[in-house]
Structure formats: structure tokens, C-alpha cells
């Protein structure tokens, strides 16, 4: 088995889903002949035909709303929004219909759909192509929000999202699409949608993060190790519903927590994690919880994106702050 | 099939009368060899005026080539080329008045240059620097709009402002063939009609929306006819015929300026480039289609006309090219010599006055400096 990128792993999961369930349909802008602007859907139209993998006209509201309609009638739509910055006209359909169709019809009609979209910056892309607004979706009752951080987790989490009976927002960190390769076994095995991944075992501090920030966070953990600080790293991956148990258990062990995310600081998922730590984990904390995040600014154009996205050095500095108190 | 026909040609039942009938006109003034198809509009009788249009198209094309070269050599980010669409852009720009407002997408450089937007500003934008959209000239014009069709409500809103303030100005909003599938466009077109606003909306139909060809975008025979449902006068024009483009545009602007309401124009052209420098059109577009379009090139067409009717020759052509290239080189130098903004500038222009609560974050950015605190980062 060879090692593959996250783009290839997602493609593999989509192909597996199309293969195993005739009701799976993939559509969105440029996903057909072009294979998606990141090549995630490359070859799928050729393999599964233009009725099941198809290009939509340019209309995000309709794409999301049609997915709701299709899902209620037995199809399992997987829609692609080309970049997260173009998801907002689909939000009406997501918050007003996809997330609550089950609730308002008492499960008579349901929405087993997946909305995939690239997430985050760091790839020198143009304006509106670098958004990380996952907390908007985490705020909407009835949705699941998932963000993988490796090819293997992307494969297993996407399969789980597709098989899940409820709507899932599946965010794909575009910086990780081709950053690393990993062995992925195409065995159709899904990963659970409601537990965090513990990527590294440690005892001095818990680093909590997700998506592309896993990269800098793991780097920080390596550097900390060489300085004698042992960091546990948790990949939240399934952002909603949030698995606080794993985080609380870890913090009970380490007594310190640093939350790292690319999204702007205010009212982000980091805020929720910190709030729950205050509610339920305060007694195990030796130091105030630290957050290392994107700033409360508009995502800058790429000349300054490096200064916006949290660096390893910023994570290190935050960890050091937690170690000062004992 | 004509959409107004009953699909099965079944005979009418009861009383059936024609309530209203529609048609869409297409205008071309010189053919693709550059030969006039009839009398020319007044402005086109002056060779100097046509040479101005020609120069603006050549300048835009040469700028485009340069911008692509900058991207390819790592000196700029992703760039959206306007190659092949210069006739539409220059036709719009030459018809508008400085007091009007322009809401572009991202391929209307020809219009923007005519309105005084500087080349180095466009380069700065695609070079990842916000200052590019702070046009030194044309302070009222809108920035490039990447979220497709989202600028059309702005154009219509600007037109409403003009109407409220009783100003003899017109707002011009541009969108692509793909964009004409978006609700933003339909919703604001409808209001433009209902409120009879001084706006001209131009659909630049370059036959592709990234990989989706025009015929898969919509089953409608023309995109112009989308105006019919909104009660907005609409027509089609050969956008590669800059004379026709300017003529149709001037007519629509004049009507709007005189209280005659909105117009929807569909300008037919062709995207001769990849969608952007990040795209590879060979994955979805047959090479023969591209080759077949070269004969309709807007620049060659006007050049042929000028050669036959205005003593245009090689010497003049070379002089023009040299002059345009020199202008572009000095703008490129301005771009390349612009140092990045300090990192903390990301907090500038967030509000008129930065709320005190963000000072701490701004200080951190300032203190971390140019690398964001990590050399090996991102
Ligand atoms: C709302 C939105 N959805 C998707 C995109 C991604 N995208 C950028 S350009 C484009 C196609 C636009 O086609 P068209 O309107 O014909 O303009 P053209 O690029 O051909 O000039 C798409 C889908 C976007 N920028 N905005
Ligand atoms: Mg187009």
C-alpha cells in the first residue's frame, strides 16, 4: 500500500461511497470534468457517470437547498462548495432547513447530506479563499461539523459523514491537501464522529487543536519535548458535537491547556472549549487556559497571512506561560 | 424549441390570446474582419477616437501578458486574465463618464485603466496587498469582487443612491455568464426594474464559468433575455466589436442618465485564457474551440479596420506597442518596489477607530514582526 495525500484520500472515500451506495450523488461547481479546483473529485465523473457526479451551475443557495430536497427523498447528496468564502449564500438553507428538517417534522423527513468545502489559509490564495469560519456552523443546532487533519483521518471521517443520518459540514484544510502523505487502507472503515483523536501522549500540558493547525502544534510539541516539556496533543476533528470528555480527561492529567486555532479569536470554538474547562475542569487547572488563534481582523491577503496564522513560536510562548504558574 | 411554444404543439383550448411577445436584438457594427456592416456611430467616424480605443485594448493585453509572467516567476499571486475580453472592457470604459460608478468582477482591467485605476494597484491586489483596492483615482468605484455576483446588488444600490440624491450619474455593474445563475443577480435586477433605477448591468458572456460551458450553465437561448422577466430592457452585443460595445453601452447609459431606467446588456466574447493562473483549461476545454475563436479577436478586428480606413501601419503599431510597454514597465516597477505593509496593519481600517480591546492583539502582532514569530512557518 502506497502513501497518499489528503486529496487522494478524500477522493478514495468518495469513490468508495459512490461504489457502495447507489443513492450517493456528488455535485457542485467544477467537480465533473475538471475534477474540482483542488482535484479532489478527479476521475469520479468518468468512473461513475454524469448522473451521479455532476457540475452544478453557479448557485450556492440552490446547491445547498437542492441537497436538502434530495436528501428527504432518499438520495445521499455530497455537495462541494468551492471555497469556504462562498458558503455564505448556502447558509440560509443550512440553518433554516438542513439542520432542522428532522426536528420540525419529528423525524418524518431527514437530511443525510454532506457539505464539503476547503478550509483555512496558508496557500497564497486570493481574497475570500482562506476562510476559517467553522464556529458559525458549530453554533447551529442539528449539524455535525468535522475537520480532518491527516489523509487517513480524512478518509475515515468522510465515510462516517456520508453514512451519518444527519447533515454534516465537512471542512477540508486546504493547506494540508498535499502537505503530507500517509498510508491509507481503503477498507471502507469509518471513524467515529464524536470522539477527539489523541495524537500525542504527554503529561505537562494539553494542546488542543484541529485542521491545519495540527501541523504547527505537533512541531511545537516536538520542540517542547527537546526542552523537557511533555505535551499531549488532541485533534478535535469532530468539532460538533464536541467531545469534551477526552479534553477534560487530558487536562485532569496535565493541569494545563493551550487551545490553538486559525479562526479569529472571538466567539470561536476555542471560546467554547475554554468555557467548558472553566465549568467542568477548573479544579484540575494549575494555570489559566491559553488561546493561540487568528486575530480578530479580516483574514489578510496573502502578503500577511503568515503573520495571521498562529506560528509554532506563538504556541511555544503560550505553553511557557502555562508553565510559569505552578 | 422556443420557450413560448407549447412543447407538444397541442391546439389551444378555450380562449387563447397572445398577451405579450418578446425578442432579443443582437448588434454588431464591424464584422470580424473589421469591415463595417452599415453606417458607423458618430464617435467612430473620428479615427483619433478609434485609435484611443485601440490603444486601450493593446495596453490591457500587454498588461495581461506581463501580469501572467509576474505570476509565473513567483512575483505575484493567482491572476485572472482578461485576454480576449478587451473589447468589452474598453467599450464599457469609453462609454462611461468619470462621475459614474463602476462595480467590476475581476477581468475588467480595460475599463478600470480607462477610469484611472493604476496598473500597479491591480498588481498589488493580486500580489496579496490590500492597498491595491485603495484606488488613488475613481474613489467611488467598487473593488474587484470575488464572491460571484455579489457586486450586482451594490451596483443597484449605488444607482438607488444616485436617484435619491437626484444626481445625473449612472451605476454600471458587471458579471459573468456563470454569475447570471446567482440569486444576487436576479434579485437585484428585479429591483432595478421595479424601481426604475439608473443602472446598466453587463453580463460578460465569455462562454465559460471555470469548467462549465455556457450551454450547461443555462438552457436559456440568450442570457440577455433574463432582463425580460424583470421588465428591464435587454439586448445582446458582439463584445469583441469594441465599436458596437461602446455604442450600445452609450445608449444604455444615456437612457439611464435621463431617467429612462435600467438596461441589461449581454456582451458576447470569449475567455482566451485559463480561468486563472491556478487553472488548466486543457482539462475541460477542447483545444480546437480555443483555436477557432482566435479569428474573432477584438484587437485584431479593430486593427484591420484601422489599417483599411485610418492609415494604420507597422511603424505606428510598433510605436504604440513600445509606448504601452514602457508604461507597463514603470507600473510594474512601482509594484515590485512597494514594500509589504507592516504586519500590524491588518488592524488598520478595521473600524474608523480601533476599539481599545483589540490593542493587545495588535501589540502582539507588532512585537512578533515580519515572520509572525516563526521562520519556518506556513
Ligand atoms: C459565490 C462564488 N461561488 C464560487 C466561486 C468560485 N468561482 C470563481 S470564478 C467562478 C466562475 C465564474 O464564471 P463567470 O461568472 O462566467 O465569470 P468568468 O470567470 O468566466 O469571467 C467560480 C465558480 C466564487 N468566486 N464565488
Ligand atoms: Mg464566464
XYZ file of C-alpha atoms and ligand atoms in Angstrom:
731
model
C 0.000 0.000 0.000
C 1.471 3.328 -1.030
C 1.236 6.576 0.849
C -1.242 9.155 -0.409
C -2.164 12.804 0.116
C -5.337 14.079 1.754
C -6.707 14.994 -1.691
C -6.285 11.394 -2.792
C -7.678 10.031 0.468
C -10.852 12.093 0.143
C -11.164 11.022 -3.468
C -10.823 7.420 -2.338
C -13.563 7.815 0.270
C -15.893 9.469 -2.241
C -15.288 6.657 -4.724
C -15.907 4.049 -2.045
C -19.194 5.743 -1.063
C -20.323 6.043 -4.684
C -19.428 2.396 -5.150
C -21.223 1.031 -2.113
C -24.409 3.118 -2.237
C -26.251 3.856 -5.478
C -28.009 6.742 -3.763
C -24.823 8.719 -3.248
C -24.603 11.685 -5.636
C -21.719 14.173 -5.789
C -22.358 17.624 -7.186
C -21.039 21.155 -7.085
C -19.192 23.672 -9.216
C -16.464 22.212 -11.454
C -16.449 18.796 -9.766
C -17.039 16.900 -13.034
C -14.648 17.076 -15.997
C -12.366 19.436 -14.100
C -12.299 17.165 -11.055
C -12.692 20.086 -8.642
C -10.371 23.071 -8.380
C -8.184 21.093 -5.952
C -8.612 17.853 -7.969
C -10.435 16.198 -5.054
C -13.119 14.707 -7.331
C -10.713 13.888 -10.179
C -11.833 10.913 -12.263
C -15.097 10.363 -10.392
C -17.380 11.586 -13.159
C -15.632 9.360 -15.660
C -15.944 6.390 -13.364
C -19.474 6.870 -12.014
C -21.125 8.808 -14.820
C -22.535 12.285 -15.252
C -25.748 11.457 -13.421
C -24.029 10.767 -10.154
C -21.065 13.148 -10.325
C -22.080 16.412 -11.878
C -21.309 20.073 -12.342
C -23.872 22.490 -10.997
C -24.495 25.949 -12.413
C -23.114 28.728 -10.252
C -25.716 28.854 -7.486
C -24.742 28.022 -3.912
C -28.169 28.674 -2.400
C -29.752 26.253 -4.846
C -26.999 23.676 -4.477
C -27.466 23.522 -0.708
C -31.253 23.747 -0.910
C -31.433 21.035 -3.540
C -29.313 18.788 -1.366
C -31.967 19.215 1.336
C -34.678 18.300 -1.160
C -32.754 15.318 -2.487
C -31.880 14.057 0.971
C -35.521 13.990 2.032
C -36.288 11.756 -0.957
C -33.735 9.024 -0.378
C -30.668 10.417 -2.137
C -27.473 10.962 -0.166
C -26.081 14.138 -1.662
C -22.478 15.165 -1.191
C -22.151 18.764 -2.253
C -18.990 20.757 -2.725
C -18.771 24.483 -2.079
C -15.674 25.565 -3.966
C -14.191 27.652 -1.131
C -15.447 28.412 2.354
C -15.748 32.100 1.422
C -18.571 31.158 -0.954
C -20.582 29.137 1.539
C -22.484 32.084 2.950
C -25.328 32.186 0.460
C -25.871 28.495 1.258
C -26.156 29.255 4.976
C -29.849 30.133 4.716
C -30.581 26.587 3.566
C -28.247 25.064 6.132
C -29.509 26.880 9.216
C -33.175 27.165 8.238
C -33.663 23.761 6.669
C -30.865 21.180 6.648
C -30.163 21.471 10.364
C -33.787 21.419 11.472
C -35.761 19.372 8.959
C -35.640 16.374 11.281
C -36.630 18.395 14.303
C -39.545 20.257 12.790
C -41.035 17.167 11.160
C -40.398 14.958 14.194
C -38.024 12.809 12.062
C -40.586 12.324 9.302
C -38.140 13.994 6.896
C -34.381 13.922 7.448
C -31.287 15.373 5.810
C -28.481 12.861 5.424
C -26.266 15.179 3.378
C -22.619 16.184 3.419
C -21.361 19.630 2.525
C -17.631 19.553 1.747
C -15.589 22.726 1.483
C -11.929 23.742 1.677
C -10.995 25.494 4.908
C -8.329 27.934 6.004
C -5.407 29.864 4.617
C -1.717 29.435 4.083
C -1.760 28.579 0.383
C -1.288 32.083 -1.038
C -4.796 32.047 -2.448
C -6.786 35.143 -3.382
C -9.260 37.053 -1.239
C -12.194 35.025 0.233
C -10.358 31.736 -0.433
C -8.839 31.404 3.062
C -11.746 31.475 5.484
C -11.981 29.512 8.696
C -15.478 30.177 9.993
C -16.178 26.743 11.463
C -17.582 28.250 14.642
C -20.532 29.693 12.675
C -21.585 26.163 11.859
C -20.718 24.773 15.278
C -23.199 27.309 16.601
C -26.075 25.794 14.610
C -28.045 23.100 16.463
C -28.666 19.944 14.471
C -25.453 19.971 12.452
C -22.277 17.971 12.712
C -19.028 19.768 11.912
C -15.952 17.715 11.061
C -12.412 18.682 10.072
C -9.729 16.061 9.414
C -6.023 16.653 9.869
C -4.436 13.727 8.020
C -5.147 11.604 4.931
C -6.172 8.602 6.973
C -8.482 10.550 9.258
C -9.939 12.353 6.222
C -10.794 9.001 4.664
C -12.431 7.517 7.756
C -14.233 10.672 8.849
C -15.633 11.398 5.405
C -17.031 7.868 5.126
C -18.631 8.326 8.537
C -20.056 11.693 7.480
C -21.563 10.224 4.328
C -23.155 7.324 6.217
C -24.420 9.534 9.023
C -28.197 10.092 9.020
C -27.861 13.845 9.649
C -26.304 16.813 7.847
C -22.540 17.129 8.171
C -20.345 20.112 7.339
C -17.041 18.554 6.286
C -14.189 21.053 6.258
C -11.013 20.205 4.364
C -7.908 22.159 5.408
C -6.566 23.225 2.022
C -3.064 23.717 3.441
C -2.992 20.005 4.300
C -4.376 18.789 0.967
C -0.883 17.988 -0.288
C 1.346 18.778 2.669
C 1.858 15.231 3.858
C 1.361 11.671 2.704
C 0.192 8.802 4.803
C -0.717 5.196 4.279
C -4.478 4.845 3.847
C -6.090 1.455 3.702
C -9.171 1.564 1.512
C -11.158 -0.887 3.592
C -14.322 1.198 3.927
C -13.845 1.600 7.658
C -15.336 4.762 9.083
C -14.037 6.618 12.121
C -16.339 7.705 14.938
C -17.878 11.172 14.550
C -17.905 12.110 18.202
C -14.511 11.466 19.728
C -11.338 13.526 19.595
C -8.073 11.946 18.489
C -5.192 11.927 20.881
C -2.187 12.382 18.605
C 0.496 12.534 21.248
C 0.732 11.452 24.828
C 2.123 13.904 27.387
C 1.969 14.962 30.997
C 2.849 18.670 31.330
C 0.350 20.419 29.067
C -2.584 19.611 26.789
C -2.508 21.186 23.331
C -5.975 21.211 21.788
C -6.316 21.959 18.096
C -7.768 20.851 14.731
C -7.346 21.105 10.984
C -4.181 22.603 9.540
C -3.017 23.908 12.921
C -2.148 20.322 13.827
C 0.991 20.940 11.787
C 2.386 23.804 13.909
C 1.065 22.228 17.102
C 2.906 18.959 16.524
C 6.042 20.939 15.690
C 5.668 22.822 18.951
C 5.219 19.543 20.841
C 8.469 18.230 19.315
C 10.380 21.345 20.290
C 8.882 21.334 23.757
C 9.984 17.731 24.207
C 13.566 18.729 23.476
C 13.220 21.324 26.226
C 11.888 18.766 28.661
C 8.212 19.728 28.461
C 5.942 16.843 27.622
C 2.875 17.945 25.638
C -0.244 15.923 24.950
C -1.827 16.805 21.598
C -5.549 16.447 20.933
C -7.010 16.764 17.465
C -10.625 17.808 17.990
C -11.539 16.791 14.386
C -15.207 16.333 15.274
C -15.902 19.920 16.254
C -19.602 19.418 16.775
C -20.785 17.615 18.768
C -17.722 18.401 20.839
C -16.104 15.569 22.785
C -15.214 17.426 25.974
C -14.596 14.192 27.900
C -11.336 13.484 26.093
C -10.160 17.059 26.627
C -11.193 17.109 30.294
C -9.507 13.774 30.958
C -6.303 15.032 29.427
C -6.379 18.315 31.321
C -7.074 16.418 34.543
C -3.741 14.705 33.886
C -1.651 17.684 32.699
C -3.265 20.548 34.593
C -2.562 22.946 31.740
C -4.226 23.662 28.435
C -3.409 25.647 25.315
C -6.040 25.879 22.581
C -4.793 26.586 19.067
C -6.914 27.570 16.091
C -6.615 29.551 12.898
C -10.062 31.134 13.144
C -10.432 34.590 14.653
C -10.327 34.594 18.428
C -13.719 35.914 19.483
C -16.673 33.520 19.801
C -14.702 30.698 18.216
C -14.719 27.019 19.157
C -11.752 27.778 21.394
C -14.036 30.031 23.398
C -16.444 27.136 23.919
C -13.684 24.753 24.996
C -12.284 27.323 27.417
C -15.761 27.937 28.826
C -16.323 24.233 29.425
C -12.904 23.909 31.033
C -13.920 26.721 33.365
C -17.203 24.985 34.145
C -16.010 21.435 34.480
C -12.225 21.363 34.713
C -11.281 24.351 36.802
C -10.153 22.239 39.751
C -7.580 20.409 37.664
C -6.044 23.580 36.178
C -2.712 24.827 37.562
C -2.641 27.792 35.171
C -5.101 29.859 33.160
C -6.108 28.337 29.831
C -4.265 29.967 26.926
C -5.547 30.513 23.399
C -3.326 30.912 20.346
C -5.570 31.976 17.485
C -6.026 34.011 14.362
C -6.598 37.637 15.225
C -9.898 39.484 15.320
C -9.183 41.004 11.934
C -10.365 40.295 8.416
C -8.214 37.425 7.094
C -5.444 39.477 5.453
C -4.456 38.979 1.828
C -1.565 36.578 1.458
C 1.297 39.013 1.964
C 0.379 38.986 5.653
C -1.271 35.589 6.068
C 1.852 34.200 7.680
C 1.588 36.801 10.409
C -2.077 35.962 10.931
C -1.916 32.178 11.154
C -0.550 31.006 14.532
C 3.118 30.037 14.368
C 4.944 27.335 16.285
C 6.722 30.090 18.200
C 3.412 31.561 19.369
C 2.276 28.145 20.563
C 5.575 27.642 22.400
C 5.248 31.019 24.083
C 1.729 30.206 25.270
C 2.874 26.861 26.668
C 5.710 28.582 28.526
C 3.150 30.919 30.092
C 1.227 27.957 31.471
C 4.428 26.531 32.938
C 5.274 29.713 34.822
C 2.474 29.075 37.287
C 2.620 26.028 39.497
C -37.654 24.830 -29.038
C -38.878 28.332 -28.423
C -39.746 28.670 -24.767
C -43.020 30.431 -25.612
C -44.275 27.472 -27.638
C -46.188 24.697 -26.029
C -43.817 21.719 -26.076
C -46.335 19.366 -27.667
C -47.801 21.939 -30.121
C -51.201 20.989 -28.768
C -54.147 23.061 -30.010
C -55.440 25.791 -27.669
C -58.459 25.155 -25.512
C -60.965 27.881 -24.791
C -59.800 31.398 -25.482
C -56.059 31.832 -26.050
C -54.617 35.217 -26.946
C -51.050 36.463 -27.158
C -50.599 38.720 -24.147
C -47.105 39.904 -24.932
C -44.227 38.916 -27.229
C -40.521 39.336 -26.781
C -37.425 39.441 -28.879
C -33.740 39.933 -28.237
C -31.666 42.042 -30.627
C -28.006 41.447 -31.345
C -25.776 44.302 -32.503
C -22.553 44.122 -34.471
C -21.147 47.170 -36.269
C -17.952 45.866 -37.839
C -17.577 42.220 -38.766
C -14.757 40.069 -37.535
C -12.552 41.056 -40.455
C -13.010 44.694 -39.491
C -15.407 45.591 -42.318
C -18.330 47.900 -41.445
C -21.756 46.295 -41.726
C -23.510 49.651 -42.131
C -23.184 53.257 -41.063
C -20.907 53.915 -38.124
C -21.899 55.698 -34.932
C -20.755 59.340 -34.729
C -17.764 58.709 -32.429
C -16.403 56.052 -34.774
C -16.126 58.480 -37.648
C -13.160 60.093 -35.922
C -10.047 57.925 -36.432
C -8.346 59.511 -33.431
C -11.196 58.291 -31.247
C -10.865 54.755 -32.588
C -7.113 54.822 -32.081
C -7.778 55.666 -28.424
C -9.931 52.547 -28.137
C -7.282 50.525 -29.931
C -4.563 51.784 -27.624
C -6.602 50.946 -24.541
C -7.135 47.374 -25.763
C -3.461 46.892 -26.645
C -2.395 48.299 -23.287
C -4.744 45.910 -21.496
C -3.483 42.900 -23.486
C 0.173 43.747 -22.865
C -0.540 44.338 -19.186
C -2.191 40.944 -19.055
C 0.820 39.199 -20.593
C 3.061 40.925 -18.090
C 0.851 40.033 -15.126
C 0.888 36.364 -16.118
C 4.685 36.497 -16.404
C 4.892 38.009 -12.906
C 2.755 35.199 -11.524
C 4.752 32.533 -13.321
C 8.005 33.865 -11.922
C 6.718 33.923 -8.354
C 6.432 37.700 -8.139
C 2.653 37.766 -7.828
C -0.203 35.500 -6.715
C -3.045 33.963 -8.682
C -4.182 36.232 -11.507
C -7.372 36.267 -13.615
C -6.538 37.071 -17.226
C -8.739 39.254 -19.422
C -7.184 38.046 -22.677
C -9.832 38.095 -25.416
C -12.254 40.274 -23.456
C -10.596 43.674 -24.035
C -13.341 44.796 -26.419
C -15.991 44.523 -23.722
C -13.890 46.244 -21.086
C -12.744 49.127 -23.285
C -16.194 49.531 -24.797
C -17.635 49.973 -21.303
C -14.848 52.239 -20.107
C -15.007 54.540 -23.111
C -18.762 54.979 -22.815
C -18.823 55.786 -19.104
C -18.260 59.202 -17.585
C -15.830 59.777 -14.724
C -18.735 60.652 -12.389
C -20.378 57.254 -12.940
C -19.749 54.293 -10.677
C -18.230 51.004 -11.737
C -18.723 47.670 -9.963
C -16.401 45.168 -11.668
C -15.758 41.467 -11.275
C -12.071 40.619 -11.802
C -11.475 40.806 -15.544
C -12.408 44.423 -16.271
C -8.916 45.883 -16.184
C -9.504 47.627 -19.520
C -12.429 49.572 -18.047
C -10.589 50.274 -14.828
C -7.499 51.649 -16.592
C -9.673 53.968 -18.660
C -11.242 55.188 -15.435
C -7.853 55.934 -13.935
C -7.231 52.858 -11.797
C -3.442 52.334 -11.876
C -1.872 49.137 -13.137
C 0.286 48.828 -10.054
C -2.865 48.911 -7.933
C -4.247 45.887 -9.775
C -0.864 44.158 -9.419
C -0.775 44.913 -5.697
C -4.193 43.335 -5.272
C -3.210 40.100 -6.977
C 0.103 40.353 -5.171
C -1.743 39.900 -1.875
C -1.792 43.513 -0.691
C -4.999 45.315 0.354
C -3.650 48.678 -0.765
C -4.340 47.674 -4.356
C -8.045 48.308 -3.865
C -7.495 51.783 -2.452
C -7.655 53.375 -5.907
C -5.990 56.779 -5.995
C -8.405 57.809 -8.755
C -12.091 56.886 -9.014
C -12.621 56.934 -5.288
C -16.277 55.913 -5.704
C -15.682 52.781 -7.772
C -16.030 49.381 -6.177
C -13.151 46.997 -5.530
C -12.733 43.786 -7.504
C -15.445 41.383 -6.351
C -14.515 37.741 -5.986
C -17.721 36.308 -4.451
C -19.542 35.795 -7.724
C -22.472 38.139 -8.492
C -22.332 39.756 -5.055
C -21.398 43.113 -6.628
C -24.643 43.442 -8.608
C -26.726 44.405 -5.567
C -24.030 47.022 -4.838
C -24.341 48.457 -8.330
C -28.112 48.615 -7.988
C -27.834 50.123 -4.510
C -25.425 52.768 -5.788
C -27.952 53.559 -8.528
C -30.672 53.956 -5.911
C -28.417 56.353 -4.005
C -27.967 58.398 -7.193
C -31.694 58.500 -7.713
C -32.339 59.528 -4.102
C -29.751 62.294 -4.400
C -31.030 63.338 -7.841
C -27.584 63.074 -9.388
C -27.188 62.667 -13.161
C -24.926 59.669 -12.701
C -25.205 56.028 -13.680
C -24.018 52.896 -11.958
C -22.536 50.060 -14.006
C -22.410 46.518 -12.658
C -20.615 43.688 -14.415
C -20.974 39.928 -14.022
C -20.099 36.749 -15.898
C -22.239 34.185 -17.669
C -21.816 31.896 -14.666
C -22.769 34.683 -12.294
C -26.054 35.151 -14.118
C -27.239 31.950 -12.413
C -26.966 33.503 -8.946
C -29.826 34.877 -6.899
C -27.870 38.072 -6.128
C -28.203 38.946 -9.807
C -31.865 38.035 -10.243
C -32.937 39.697 -7.027
C -31.231 42.994 -7.715
C -32.151 43.019 -11.412
C -35.751 42.735 -10.344
C -35.468 45.706 -8.001
C -33.641 47.737 -10.651
C -36.670 47.228 -12.882
C -39.308 47.732 -10.199
C -37.744 50.990 -9.023
C -36.539 52.116 -12.475
C -33.003 52.753 -11.270
C -30.173 54.356 -13.264
C -28.079 51.222 -13.642
C -26.566 49.345 -16.575
C -25.876 45.697 -15.881
C -23.482 43.969 -18.260
C -23.231 40.198 -18.469
C -19.821 39.399 -19.903
C -20.564 36.094 -21.553
C -17.132 34.621 -22.197
C -18.694 31.181 -22.789
C -17.167 29.542 -19.707
C -17.525 29.632 -15.930
C -14.288 27.921 -14.975
C -15.033 24.471 -16.479
C -18.750 24.854 -17.091
C -19.595 25.806 -20.687
C -22.335 28.337 -21.383
C -24.841 25.771 -22.651
C -24.620 23.805 -19.398
C -24.967 26.962 -17.315
C -28.452 27.746 -18.592
C -30.998 26.395 -21.049
C -31.986 29.951 -21.998
C -31.271 30.856 -25.633
C -29.648 34.131 -24.566
C -28.598 35.486 -21.199
C -29.887 38.916 -22.201
C -33.448 37.624 -22.011
C -33.115 37.303 -18.256
C -33.995 41.011 -18.261
C -37.413 40.290 -19.746
C -38.776 38.709 -16.592
C -37.693 41.783 -14.642
C -39.157 44.230 -17.149
C -35.666 45.544 -17.853
C -34.835 46.412 -21.487
C -32.242 43.926 -22.632
C -30.127 43.221 -25.659
C -27.105 41.351 -26.900
C -23.988 42.843 -28.418
C -20.860 41.464 -30.019
C -18.442 42.301 -27.252
C -15.441 41.652 -29.479
C -16.585 44.569 -31.623
C -15.467 47.458 -29.449
C -17.370 49.952 -31.607
C -20.640 48.114 -31.091
C -19.894 47.609 -27.423
C -19.293 51.315 -26.860
C -22.328 52.264 -28.940
C -24.760 50.009 -27.088
C -23.279 50.969 -23.769
C -23.529 54.710 -24.511
C -27.164 54.321 -25.465
C -27.979 52.494 -22.236
C -26.047 54.993 -20.124
C -27.805 57.913 -21.746
C -31.218 56.422 -21.149
C -30.405 55.737 -17.511
C -28.946 59.221 -17.047
C -32.140 60.769 -18.402
C -34.414 58.896 -16.066
C -35.220 56.083 -18.501
C -34.302 53.277 -16.108
C -32.066 50.246 -16.240
C -30.684 48.137 -19.100
C -29.310 44.634 -19.173
C -26.650 44.006 -21.828
C -25.237 40.620 -22.708
C -21.803 41.073 -24.287
C -20.628 38.039 -26.244
C -16.919 37.369 -26.025
C -14.529 34.544 -25.289
C -12.130 33.718 -22.472
C -8.903 33.096 -24.402
C -7.015 32.219 -21.215
C -7.249 29.639 -18.471
C -9.794 30.675 -15.844
C -6.917 31.980 -13.711
C -3.234 31.162 -13.459
C -4.280 28.431 -10.977
C -6.403 26.708 -13.634
C -5.566 24.388 -16.519
C -8.303 24.705 -19.129
C -6.878 21.843 -21.183
C -8.547 19.516 -18.683
C -12.006 20.505 -19.876
C -11.837 22.701 -22.968
C -11.215 21.277 -26.445
C -8.124 22.982 -27.935
C -9.925 23.311 -31.281
C -12.543 25.529 -29.684
C -9.896 27.944 -28.479
C -8.162 27.973 -31.861
C -11.472 28.583 -33.603
C -12.009 31.700 -31.527
C -8.776 33.450 -32.474
C -10.315 34.863 -35.662
C -12.772 36.861 -33.542
C -10.089 38.622 -31.529
C -11.245 42.158 -30.665
C -7.835 43.769 -31.098
C -7.091 42.254 -34.489
C -10.530 43.271 -35.672
C -10.105 46.951 -34.905
C -6.557 46.857 -36.219
C -7.848 45.577 -39.562
C -10.390 48.355 -39.619
C -7.751 50.985 -38.844
C -5.372 49.560 -41.433
C -8.010 49.882 -44.150
C -9.608 53.111 -43.016
C -7.131 55.142 -40.967
C -3.674 54.530 -42.437
C -2.629 52.340 -39.555
C 0.718 50.722 -40.374
C 3.552 48.719 -38.857
C 5.510 51.773 -37.813
C 2.538 53.147 -35.887
C 1.865 49.749 -34.418
C 5.419 49.383 -33.197
C 5.461 52.853 -31.732
C 2.220 52.132 -29.890
C 3.471 48.822 -28.537
C 6.702 50.422 -27.337
C 4.815 53.229 -25.637
C 2.421 50.833 -23.890
C 5.237 48.525 -22.814
C 7.159 51.401 -21.284
C 4.079 52.491 -19.354
C 3.572 48.942 -18.096
C 7.231 48.535 -17.110
C 7.153 51.637 -14.959
C 3.958 50.441 -13.248
C 5.470 47.002 -12.659
C 8.471 48.666 -11.089
C 6.188 50.631 -8.796
C 4.534 47.375 -7.781
C 7.762 45.473 -7.211
C 9.264 48.368 -5.260
C 6.315 48.561 -2.850
C 7.431 47.056 0.458
C 4.872 44.938 2.325
C 2.754 46.685 4.891
C 3.845 46.217 8.495
C 2.071 43.167 9.975
C 0.064 45.212 12.476
C -1.568 46.999 9.533
C -4.031 44.111 9.488
C -5.733 46.014 12.321
C -5.837 49.243 10.324
C -9.091 50.144 8.579
C -10.985 47.535 10.566
C -13.028 50.322 12.119
C -12.688 54.063 11.879
C -11.076 53.875 15.312
C -9.724 50.567 16.536
C -11.623 49.604 19.691
C -9.265 49.512 22.665
C -9.992 45.847 23.249
C -8.011 44.906 20.131
C -4.917 46.847 21.113
C -3.414 43.864 22.893
C -3.704 41.688 19.789
C -2.270 44.446 17.634
C 0.674 44.857 20.000
C 1.374 41.152 19.809
C 1.467 41.251 16.007
C 3.775 44.246 16.133
C 6.091 42.569 18.582
C 6.235 39.284 16.614
C 7.178 41.219 13.488
C 7.638 40.133 9.921
C 7.817 36.382 10.487
C 4.820 36.101 12.794
C 7.227 34.624 15.300
C 8.315 31.634 13.234
C 10.837 31.427 10.391
C 9.707 28.011 9.186
C 6.051 28.875 9.444
C 3.302 28.365 6.760
C -20.168 32.737 -4.942
C -18.993 32.132 -5.587
N -19.007 30.827 -5.892
C -17.932 30.237 -6.469
C -16.824 30.969 -6.749
C -15.624 30.309 -7.400
N -15.525 30.802 -8.771
C -14.696 31.813 -9.077
S -14.894 32.306 -10.652
C -16.077 31.147 -10.952
C -16.715 31.086 -12.298
C -17.249 32.408 -12.723
O -17.763 32.322 -14.024
P -18.364 33.578 -14.745
O -19.372 34.234 -13.891
O -18.783 33.159 -16.092
O -17.118 34.591 -14.835
P -15.736 34.376 -15.604
O -14.773 33.819 -14.616
O -15.970 33.491 -16.753
O -15.301 35.735 -16.008
C -16.297 30.377 -9.818
C -17.228 29.257 -9.752
C -16.828 32.328 -6.402
N -15.769 33.120 -6.621
N -17.912 32.889 -5.821
Mg -17.722 33.266 -17.861
